[in-house]
CSV table of C-alpha atoms in Angstrom, one decimal:
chain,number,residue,atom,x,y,z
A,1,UNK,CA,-36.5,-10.8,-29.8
A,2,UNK,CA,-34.7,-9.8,-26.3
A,3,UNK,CA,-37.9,-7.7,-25.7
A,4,UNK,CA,-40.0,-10.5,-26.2
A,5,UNK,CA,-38.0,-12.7,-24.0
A,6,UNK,CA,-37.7,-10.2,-21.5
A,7,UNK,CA,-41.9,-10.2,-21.6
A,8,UNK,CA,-42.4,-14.0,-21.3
A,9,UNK,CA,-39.9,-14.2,-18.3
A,10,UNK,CA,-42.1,-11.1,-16.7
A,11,UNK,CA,-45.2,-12.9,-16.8
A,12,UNK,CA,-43.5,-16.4,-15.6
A,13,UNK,CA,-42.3,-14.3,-12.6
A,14,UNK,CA,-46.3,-13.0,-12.2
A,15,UNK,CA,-48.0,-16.3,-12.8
A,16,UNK,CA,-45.6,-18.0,-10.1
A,17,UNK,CA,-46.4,-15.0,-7.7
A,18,UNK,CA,-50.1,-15.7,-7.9
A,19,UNK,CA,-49.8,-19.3,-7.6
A,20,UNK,CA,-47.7,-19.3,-4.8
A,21,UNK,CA,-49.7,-16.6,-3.6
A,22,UNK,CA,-50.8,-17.9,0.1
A,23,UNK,CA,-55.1,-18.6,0.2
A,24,UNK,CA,-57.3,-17.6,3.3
A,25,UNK,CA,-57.0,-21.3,4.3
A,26,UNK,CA,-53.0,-21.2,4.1
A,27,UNK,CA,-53.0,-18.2,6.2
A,28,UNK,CA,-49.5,-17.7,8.5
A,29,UNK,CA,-50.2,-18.7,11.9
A,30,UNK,CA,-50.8,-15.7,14.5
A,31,UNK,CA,-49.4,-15.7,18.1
A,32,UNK,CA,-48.9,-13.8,21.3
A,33,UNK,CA,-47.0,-10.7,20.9
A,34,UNK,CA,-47.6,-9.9,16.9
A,35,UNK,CA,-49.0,-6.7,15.4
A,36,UNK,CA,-51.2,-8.1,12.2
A,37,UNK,CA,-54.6,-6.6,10.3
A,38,UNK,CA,-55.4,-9.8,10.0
A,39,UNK,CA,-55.6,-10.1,13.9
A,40,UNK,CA,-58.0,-7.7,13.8
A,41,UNK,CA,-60.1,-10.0,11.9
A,42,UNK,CA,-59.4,-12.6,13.7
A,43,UNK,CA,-60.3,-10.7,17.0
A,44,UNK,CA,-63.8,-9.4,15.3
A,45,UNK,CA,-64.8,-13.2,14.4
A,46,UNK,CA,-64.1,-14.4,18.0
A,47,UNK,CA,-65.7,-11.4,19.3
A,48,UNK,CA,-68.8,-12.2,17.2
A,49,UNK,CA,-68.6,-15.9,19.0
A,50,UNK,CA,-68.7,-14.4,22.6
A,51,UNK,CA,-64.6,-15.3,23.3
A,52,UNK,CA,-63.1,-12.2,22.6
A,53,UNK,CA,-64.6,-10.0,25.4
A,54,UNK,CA,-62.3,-6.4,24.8
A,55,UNK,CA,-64.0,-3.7,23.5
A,56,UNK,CA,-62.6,-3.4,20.5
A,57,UNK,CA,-60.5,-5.6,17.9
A,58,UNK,CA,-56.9,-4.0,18.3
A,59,UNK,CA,-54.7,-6.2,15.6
A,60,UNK,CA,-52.7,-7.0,18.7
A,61,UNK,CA,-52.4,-10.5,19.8
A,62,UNK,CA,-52.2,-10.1,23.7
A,63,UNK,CA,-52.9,-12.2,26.6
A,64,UNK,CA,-56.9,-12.0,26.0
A,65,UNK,CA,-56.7,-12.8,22.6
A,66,UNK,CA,-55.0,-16.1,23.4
A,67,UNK,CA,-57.3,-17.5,26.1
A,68,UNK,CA,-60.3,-16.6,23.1
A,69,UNK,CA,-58.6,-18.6,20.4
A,70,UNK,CA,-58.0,-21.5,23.5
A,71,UNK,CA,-61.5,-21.0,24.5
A,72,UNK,CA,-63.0,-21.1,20.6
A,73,UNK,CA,-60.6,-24.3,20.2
A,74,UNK,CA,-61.9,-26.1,23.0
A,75,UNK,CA,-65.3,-25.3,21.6
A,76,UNK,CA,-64.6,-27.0,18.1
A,77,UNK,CA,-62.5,-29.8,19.5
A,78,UNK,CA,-59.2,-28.3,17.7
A,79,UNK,CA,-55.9,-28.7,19.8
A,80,UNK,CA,-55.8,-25.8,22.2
A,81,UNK,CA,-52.7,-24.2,21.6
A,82,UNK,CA,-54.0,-20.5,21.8
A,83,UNK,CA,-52.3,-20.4,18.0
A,84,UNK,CA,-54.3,-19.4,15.1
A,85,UNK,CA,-53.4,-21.7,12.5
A,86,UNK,CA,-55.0,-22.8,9.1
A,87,UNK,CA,-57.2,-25.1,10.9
A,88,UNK,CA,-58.4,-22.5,13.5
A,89,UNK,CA,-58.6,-20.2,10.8
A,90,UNK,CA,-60.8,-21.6,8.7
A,91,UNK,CA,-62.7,-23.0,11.6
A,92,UNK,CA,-63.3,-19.8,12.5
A,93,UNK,CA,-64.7,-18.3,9.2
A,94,UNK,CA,-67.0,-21.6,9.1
A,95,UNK,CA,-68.2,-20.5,12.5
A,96,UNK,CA,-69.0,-17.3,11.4
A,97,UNK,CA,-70.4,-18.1,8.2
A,98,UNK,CA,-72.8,-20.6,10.3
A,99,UNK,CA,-74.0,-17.6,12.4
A,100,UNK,CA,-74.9,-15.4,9.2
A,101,UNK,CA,-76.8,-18.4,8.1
A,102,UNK,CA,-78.8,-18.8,11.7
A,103,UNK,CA,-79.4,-14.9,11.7
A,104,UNK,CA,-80.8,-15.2,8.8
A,105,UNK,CA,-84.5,-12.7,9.3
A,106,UNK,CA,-85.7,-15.9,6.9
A,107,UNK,CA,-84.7,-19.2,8.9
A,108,UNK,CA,-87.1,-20.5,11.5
A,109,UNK,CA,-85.4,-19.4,14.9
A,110,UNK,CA,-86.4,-19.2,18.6
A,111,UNK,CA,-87.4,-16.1,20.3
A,112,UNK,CA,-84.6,-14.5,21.6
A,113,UNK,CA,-84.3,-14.6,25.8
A,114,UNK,CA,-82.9,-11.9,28.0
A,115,UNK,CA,-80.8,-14.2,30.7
A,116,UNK,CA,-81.9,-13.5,34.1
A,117,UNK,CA,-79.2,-14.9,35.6
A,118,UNK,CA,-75.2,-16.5,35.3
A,119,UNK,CA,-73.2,-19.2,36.5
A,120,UNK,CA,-70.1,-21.3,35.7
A,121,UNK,CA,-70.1,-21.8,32.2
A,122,UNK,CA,-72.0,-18.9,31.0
A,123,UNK,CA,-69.8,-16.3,28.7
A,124,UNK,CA,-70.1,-12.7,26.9
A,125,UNK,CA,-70.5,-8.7,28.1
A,126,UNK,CA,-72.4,-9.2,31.2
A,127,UNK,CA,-70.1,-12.1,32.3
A,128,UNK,CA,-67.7,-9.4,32.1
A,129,UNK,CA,-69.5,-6.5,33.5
A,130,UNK,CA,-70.0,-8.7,36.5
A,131,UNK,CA,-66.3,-9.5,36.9
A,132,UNK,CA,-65.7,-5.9,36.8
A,133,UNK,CA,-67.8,-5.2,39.4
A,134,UNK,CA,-67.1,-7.5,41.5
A,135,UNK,CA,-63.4,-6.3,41.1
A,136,UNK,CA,-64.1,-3.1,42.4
A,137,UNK,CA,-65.1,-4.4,45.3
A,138,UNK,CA,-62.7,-6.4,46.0
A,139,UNK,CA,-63.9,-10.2,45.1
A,140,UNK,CA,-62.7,-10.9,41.8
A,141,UNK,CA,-58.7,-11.2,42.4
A,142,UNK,CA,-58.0,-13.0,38.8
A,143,UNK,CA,-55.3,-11.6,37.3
A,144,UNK,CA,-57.7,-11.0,33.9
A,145,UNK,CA,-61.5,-9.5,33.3
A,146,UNK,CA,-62.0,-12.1,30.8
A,147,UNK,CA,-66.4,-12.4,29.9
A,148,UNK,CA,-65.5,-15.9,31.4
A,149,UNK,CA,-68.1,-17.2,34.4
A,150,UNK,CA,-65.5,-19.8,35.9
A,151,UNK,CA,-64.8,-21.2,38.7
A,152,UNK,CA,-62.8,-18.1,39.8
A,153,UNK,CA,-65.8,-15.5,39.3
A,154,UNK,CA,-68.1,-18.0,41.1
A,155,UNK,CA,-66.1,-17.9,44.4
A,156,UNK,CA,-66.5,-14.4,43.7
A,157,UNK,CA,-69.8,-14.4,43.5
A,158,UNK,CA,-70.0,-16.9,46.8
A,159,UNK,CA,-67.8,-14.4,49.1
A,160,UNK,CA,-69.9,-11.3,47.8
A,161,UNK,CA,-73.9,-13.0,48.9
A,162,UNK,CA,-72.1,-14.1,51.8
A,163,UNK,CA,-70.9,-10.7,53.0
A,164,UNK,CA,-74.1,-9.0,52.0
A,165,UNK,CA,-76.3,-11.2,53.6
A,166,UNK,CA,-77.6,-13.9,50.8
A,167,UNK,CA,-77.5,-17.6,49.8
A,168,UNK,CA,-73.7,-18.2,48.7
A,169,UNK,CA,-74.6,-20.1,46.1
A,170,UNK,CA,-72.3,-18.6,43.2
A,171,UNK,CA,-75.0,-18.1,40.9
A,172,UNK,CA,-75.3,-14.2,40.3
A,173,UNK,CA,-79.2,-13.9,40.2
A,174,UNK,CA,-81.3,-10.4,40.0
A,175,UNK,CA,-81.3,-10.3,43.8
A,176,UNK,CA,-77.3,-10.7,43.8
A,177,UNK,CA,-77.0,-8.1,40.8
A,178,UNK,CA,-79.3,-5.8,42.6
A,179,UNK,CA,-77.4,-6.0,46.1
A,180,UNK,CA,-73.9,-5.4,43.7
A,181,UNK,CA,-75.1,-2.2,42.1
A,182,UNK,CA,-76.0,-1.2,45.7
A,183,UNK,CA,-72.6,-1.8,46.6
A,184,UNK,CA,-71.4,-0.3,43.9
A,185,UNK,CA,-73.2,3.0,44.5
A,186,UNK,CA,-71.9,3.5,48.4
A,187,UNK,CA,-68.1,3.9,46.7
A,188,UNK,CA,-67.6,7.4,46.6
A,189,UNK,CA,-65.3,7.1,43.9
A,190,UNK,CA,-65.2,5.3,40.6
A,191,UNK,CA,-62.8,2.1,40.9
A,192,UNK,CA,-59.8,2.3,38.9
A,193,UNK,CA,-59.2,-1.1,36.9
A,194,UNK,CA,-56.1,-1.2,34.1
A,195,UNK,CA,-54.9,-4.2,33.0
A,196,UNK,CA,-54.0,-6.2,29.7
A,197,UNK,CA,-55.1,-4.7,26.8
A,198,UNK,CA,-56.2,-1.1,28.3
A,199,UNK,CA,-55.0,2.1,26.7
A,200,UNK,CA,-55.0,5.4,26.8
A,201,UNK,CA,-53.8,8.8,28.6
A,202,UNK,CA,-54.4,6.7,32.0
A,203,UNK,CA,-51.9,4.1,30.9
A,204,UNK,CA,-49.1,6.3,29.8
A,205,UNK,CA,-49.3,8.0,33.3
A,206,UNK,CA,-49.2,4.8,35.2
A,207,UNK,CA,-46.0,3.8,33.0
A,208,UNK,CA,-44.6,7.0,33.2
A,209,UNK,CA,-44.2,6.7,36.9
A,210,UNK,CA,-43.4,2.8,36.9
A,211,UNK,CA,-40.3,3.9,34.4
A,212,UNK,CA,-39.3,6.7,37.0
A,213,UNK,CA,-39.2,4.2,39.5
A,214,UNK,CA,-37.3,1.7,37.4
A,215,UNK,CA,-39.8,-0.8,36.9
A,216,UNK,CA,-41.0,0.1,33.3
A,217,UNK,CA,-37.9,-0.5,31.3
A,218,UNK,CA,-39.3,-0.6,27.7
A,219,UNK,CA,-37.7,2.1,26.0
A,220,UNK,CA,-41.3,3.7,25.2
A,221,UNK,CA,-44.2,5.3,27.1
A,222,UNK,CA,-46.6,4.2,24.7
A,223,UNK,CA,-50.3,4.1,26.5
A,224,UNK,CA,-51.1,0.6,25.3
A,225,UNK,CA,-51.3,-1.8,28.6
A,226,UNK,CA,-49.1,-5.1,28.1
A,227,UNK,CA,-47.2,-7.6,29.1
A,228,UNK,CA,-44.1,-5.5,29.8
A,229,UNK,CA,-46.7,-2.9,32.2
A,230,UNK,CA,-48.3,-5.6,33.9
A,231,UNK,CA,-44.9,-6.7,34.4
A,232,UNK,CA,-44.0,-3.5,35.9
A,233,UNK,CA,-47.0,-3.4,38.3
A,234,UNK,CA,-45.9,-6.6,39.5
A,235,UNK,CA,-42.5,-5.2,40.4
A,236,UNK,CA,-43.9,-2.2,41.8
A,237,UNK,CA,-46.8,-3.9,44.0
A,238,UNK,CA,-44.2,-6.4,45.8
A,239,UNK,CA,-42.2,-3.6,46.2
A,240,UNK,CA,-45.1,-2.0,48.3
A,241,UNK,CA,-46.7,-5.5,50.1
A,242,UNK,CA,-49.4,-5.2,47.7
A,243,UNK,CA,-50.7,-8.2,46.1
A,244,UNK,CA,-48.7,-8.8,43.0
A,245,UNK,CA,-51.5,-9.0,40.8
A,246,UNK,CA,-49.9,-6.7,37.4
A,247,UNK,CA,-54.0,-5.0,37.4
A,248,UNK,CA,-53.8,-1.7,38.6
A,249,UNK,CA,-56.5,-0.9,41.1
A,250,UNK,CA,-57.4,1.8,43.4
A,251,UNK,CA,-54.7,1.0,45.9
A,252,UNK,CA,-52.1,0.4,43.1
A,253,UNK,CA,-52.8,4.2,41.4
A,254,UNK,CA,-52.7,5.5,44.7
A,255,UNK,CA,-49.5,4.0,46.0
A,256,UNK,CA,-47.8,4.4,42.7
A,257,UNK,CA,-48.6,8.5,42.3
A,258,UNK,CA,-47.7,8.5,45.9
A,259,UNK,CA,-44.4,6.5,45.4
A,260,UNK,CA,-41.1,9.2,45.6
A,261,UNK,CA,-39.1,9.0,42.2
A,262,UNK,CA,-35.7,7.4,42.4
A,263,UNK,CA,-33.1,10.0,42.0
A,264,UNK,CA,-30.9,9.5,39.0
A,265,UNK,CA,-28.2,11.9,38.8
A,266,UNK,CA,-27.4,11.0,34.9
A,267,UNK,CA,-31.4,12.0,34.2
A,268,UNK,CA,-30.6,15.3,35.6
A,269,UNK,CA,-27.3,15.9,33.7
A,270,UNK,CA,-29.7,14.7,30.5
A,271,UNK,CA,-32.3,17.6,31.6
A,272,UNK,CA,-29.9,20.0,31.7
A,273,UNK,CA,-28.2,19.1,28.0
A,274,UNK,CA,-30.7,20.9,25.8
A,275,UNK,CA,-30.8,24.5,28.9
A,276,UNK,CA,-27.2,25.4,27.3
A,277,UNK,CA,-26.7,28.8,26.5
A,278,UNK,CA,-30.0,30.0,27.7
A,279,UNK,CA,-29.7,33.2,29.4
A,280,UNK,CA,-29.0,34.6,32.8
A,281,UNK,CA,-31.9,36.2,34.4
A,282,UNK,CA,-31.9,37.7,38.0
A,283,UNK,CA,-34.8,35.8,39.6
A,284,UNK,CA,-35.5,33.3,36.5
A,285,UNK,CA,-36.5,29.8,37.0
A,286,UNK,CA,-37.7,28.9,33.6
A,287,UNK,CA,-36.5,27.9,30.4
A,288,UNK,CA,-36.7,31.4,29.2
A,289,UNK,CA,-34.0,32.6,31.6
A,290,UNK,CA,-32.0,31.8,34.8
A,291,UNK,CA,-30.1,32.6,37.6
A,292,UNK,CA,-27.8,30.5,39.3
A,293,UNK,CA,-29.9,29.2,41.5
A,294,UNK,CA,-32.8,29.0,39.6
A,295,UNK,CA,-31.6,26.8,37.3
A,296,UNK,CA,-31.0,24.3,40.4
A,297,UNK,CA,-34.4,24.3,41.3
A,298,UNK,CA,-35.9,24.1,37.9
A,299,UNK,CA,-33.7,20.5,37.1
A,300,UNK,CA,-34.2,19.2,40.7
A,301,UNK,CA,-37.6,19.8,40.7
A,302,UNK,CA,-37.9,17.8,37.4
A,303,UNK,CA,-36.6,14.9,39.4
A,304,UNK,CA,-39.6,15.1,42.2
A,305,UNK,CA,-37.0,16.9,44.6
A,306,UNK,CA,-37.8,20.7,46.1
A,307,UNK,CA,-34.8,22.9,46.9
A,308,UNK,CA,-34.7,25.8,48.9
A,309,UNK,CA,-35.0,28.9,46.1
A,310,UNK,CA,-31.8,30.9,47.3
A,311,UNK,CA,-28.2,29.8,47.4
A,312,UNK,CA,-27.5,30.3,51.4
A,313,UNK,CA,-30.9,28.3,52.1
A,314,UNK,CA,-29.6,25.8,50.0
A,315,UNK,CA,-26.6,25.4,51.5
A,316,UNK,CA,-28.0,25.4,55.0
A,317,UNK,CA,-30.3,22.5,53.6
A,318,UNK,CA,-28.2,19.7,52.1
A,319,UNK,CA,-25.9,17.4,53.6
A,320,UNK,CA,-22.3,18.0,53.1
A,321,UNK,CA,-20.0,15.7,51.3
A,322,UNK,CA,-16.0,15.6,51.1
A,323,UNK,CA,-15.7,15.1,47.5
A,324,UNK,CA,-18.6,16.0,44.5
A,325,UNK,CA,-20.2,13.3,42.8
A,326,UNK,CA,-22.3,13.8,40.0
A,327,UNK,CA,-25.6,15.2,41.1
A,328,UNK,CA,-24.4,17.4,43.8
A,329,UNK,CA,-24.4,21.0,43.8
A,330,UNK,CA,-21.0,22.7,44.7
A,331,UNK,CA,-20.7,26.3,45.8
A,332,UNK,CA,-18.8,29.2,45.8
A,333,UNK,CA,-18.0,32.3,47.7
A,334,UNK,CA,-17.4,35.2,44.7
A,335,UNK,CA,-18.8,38.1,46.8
A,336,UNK,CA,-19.8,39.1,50.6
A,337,UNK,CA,-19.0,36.8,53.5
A,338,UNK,CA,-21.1,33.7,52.8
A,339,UNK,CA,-21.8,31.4,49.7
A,340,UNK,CA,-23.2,33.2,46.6
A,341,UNK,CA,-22.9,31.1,43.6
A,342,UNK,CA,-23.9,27.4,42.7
A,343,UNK,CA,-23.8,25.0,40.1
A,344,UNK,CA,-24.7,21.0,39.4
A,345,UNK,CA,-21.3,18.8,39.5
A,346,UNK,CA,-21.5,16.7,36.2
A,347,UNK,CA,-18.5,15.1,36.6
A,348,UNK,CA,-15.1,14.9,35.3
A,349,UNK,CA,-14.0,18.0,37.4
A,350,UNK,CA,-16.7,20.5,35.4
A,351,UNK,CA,-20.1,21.4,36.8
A,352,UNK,CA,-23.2,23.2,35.2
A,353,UNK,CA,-24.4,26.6,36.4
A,354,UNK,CA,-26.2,30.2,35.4
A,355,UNK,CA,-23.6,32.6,35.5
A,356,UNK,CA,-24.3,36.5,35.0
A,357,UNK,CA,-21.9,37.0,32.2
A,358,UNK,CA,-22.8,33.9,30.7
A,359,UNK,CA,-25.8,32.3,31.2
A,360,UNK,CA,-26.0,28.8,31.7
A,361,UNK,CA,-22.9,27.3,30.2
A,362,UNK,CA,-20.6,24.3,31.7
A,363,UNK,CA,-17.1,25.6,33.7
A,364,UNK,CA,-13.7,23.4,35.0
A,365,UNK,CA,-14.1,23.1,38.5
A,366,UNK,CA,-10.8,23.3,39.3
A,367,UNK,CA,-9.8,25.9,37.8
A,368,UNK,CA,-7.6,28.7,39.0
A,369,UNK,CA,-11.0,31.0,39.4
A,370,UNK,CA,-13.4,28.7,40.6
A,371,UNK,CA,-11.0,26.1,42.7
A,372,UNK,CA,-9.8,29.3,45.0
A,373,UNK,CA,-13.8,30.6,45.5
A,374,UNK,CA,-15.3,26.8,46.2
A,375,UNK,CA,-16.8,26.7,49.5
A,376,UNK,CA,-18.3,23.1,49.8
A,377,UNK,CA,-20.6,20.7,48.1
A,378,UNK,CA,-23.7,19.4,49.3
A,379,UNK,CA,-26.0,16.6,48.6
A,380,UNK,CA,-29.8,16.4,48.2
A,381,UNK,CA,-30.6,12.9,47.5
């Protein structure tokens, strides 16, 4: 009897799963900033509409996908909120089902026409190759490449016939395209363009140095271009007198690789952390071994700063400070008449070196040993 019980309450709990059990048309809503596999879908169908214009469907809901879902709304005559609820939802999947229908090898359709020319209004891949090119040269400033031919990309348009010589009249006809791919052809290297929704090994490099500059504080490199990195460019362009766009362009790569790090002294104490109780090597400046000043170099040079390789060129090379802070390298007169020992002061009187008898390990400062040999400290930063 308790089994059977046990069985019916089972299949009450299973029957109220499925009927609760949300439909297509009940879907949640999807916004900017969420991850789903459902945005993927969402992103395909708008793609196959003409509003999504990225290359791919990504499952992310970014900047781009937004201004699709406000475009497609606008198109139906649904509230543009840039929200995909059940109403855009199912609007969308009637859209699509629509263009299966009107694809259809068996339904009387027109010949297909290759456009021979775009202006405001007009939408999809060459919209978007056009915006791209006129980006690289300098005429598209809109924050986003978006497949869009709006005002924006008409002024464009207008400023580029007008420097090369033709009719501004905003309308990008064969003769304009022509005189672009010309253009195009006298740079003498590709343009970089990164912005919202880019990825990849170029992306993780460009945040990389934005976080070593302390612009790009999300805790992860991860490659994907978003908010937070376009963000970051922002910072790091006004920081420059560039034009705060948050795209990365030619000048932007090339300022930002150019850019010096900022020097945090905590980073190279961090460095340092997992180089404990590797060996001392006469001459080594790697991992594998060090010497004293060796293993200077090696966690300097981490932080974009070049020391001298030697202990007495270093200390003819920095400027001298009264009292160590962390960061500075302190030395030490244990043989001959000059310095001949050094080490990274990491606070709380105790500094980091390569000793011979040792390797690298950490050492009091003031100590009876070490306080009577200390020469000086010195700072590089």
């Amino acid at each position: 009897m308790e089994r059977k019980t046990k069985q019916l309450i089972f299949a009450s709990v299973v029957v109220s799963a499925l009927w609760l059990a949300p439909t297509p048309s009940q879907a949640a809503e999807w916004k900017l900033g969420m991850s789903h596999p459902q945005i993927k879908e969402v992103q395909t169908l708008l793609k196959a509409k003409g509003f999504f214009t990225y290359s791919t469907a990504t499952g992310y809901f970014g900047t781009m996908t937004e201004t699709a879902v406000k475009k497609f709304q606008a198109s139906v005559r649904l509230p543009v909120t840039g929200v995909v609820d059940a109403k855009t939802y199912a609007a969308l999947k009637a859209a699509a089902a629509n263009q299966k229908t009107s694809t259809n090898p068996s339904a009387k359709t027109k010949p297909d026409t290759v456009a021979t020319e775009w202006k405001v209004g007009a939408s999809g891949e060459a919209v978007k190759t056009l915006q791209e090119r006129l980006k690289a040269l300098g005429y598209f400033t809109y924050s986003q490449v978006t497949g869009y031919f709006g005002q924006a990309t008409a002024e464009a348009v207008k400023k580029f016939q007008k420097d090369v010589g033709l009719a501004p009249t905003g309308i990008a006809d064969r003769l304009t395209i022509a005189k672009l791919e010309e253009a195009l052809a006298k740079k003498t290297k590709p343009a970089i363009l990164l912005t919202i929704g880019a990825s990849g090994e170029q992306v993780k490099a460009v945040q990389t140095k934005l976080k070593a500059l302390g612009h790009f504080t999300y805790p992860e490199v991860t490659g994907y271009f978003g908010q937070a990195t376009a963000e970051a460019v922002k910072k790091f362009q006004a920081s420059v007198q560039l034009p705060a766009t948050g795209i990365v362009d030619d000048d932007t790569y090339t300022r930002l690789l150019q850019a010096p790090k900022t020097f945090d002294p905590m980073e190279l104490v961090a460095d340092a952390a997992p180089l404990l109780g590797k060996p001392y090597v006469w001459g080594g400046q790697t991992p594998d071994g060090f010497d004293c000043s060796g293993l200077i170099v090696y966690l300097f040079q981490k932080q974009g700063i070049t020391l001298p390789r030697t202990v007495v060129a270093m200390w003819t090379a920095g400027v001298s400070v009264d009292a160590p802070t962390v960061g500075d390298v302190v030395f030490f007169q244990t043989e001959g008449d000059t310095v001949s020992h050094a080490g990274i002061y990491i606070g709380n009187n105790q500094f980091l070196h390569s000793g011979s008898s040792t390797g690298v390990t950490i050492s009091a400062f003031n100590s009876p040993y070490w306080s009577a040999r200390y020469v000086g400290a010195k700072r590089y930063w």
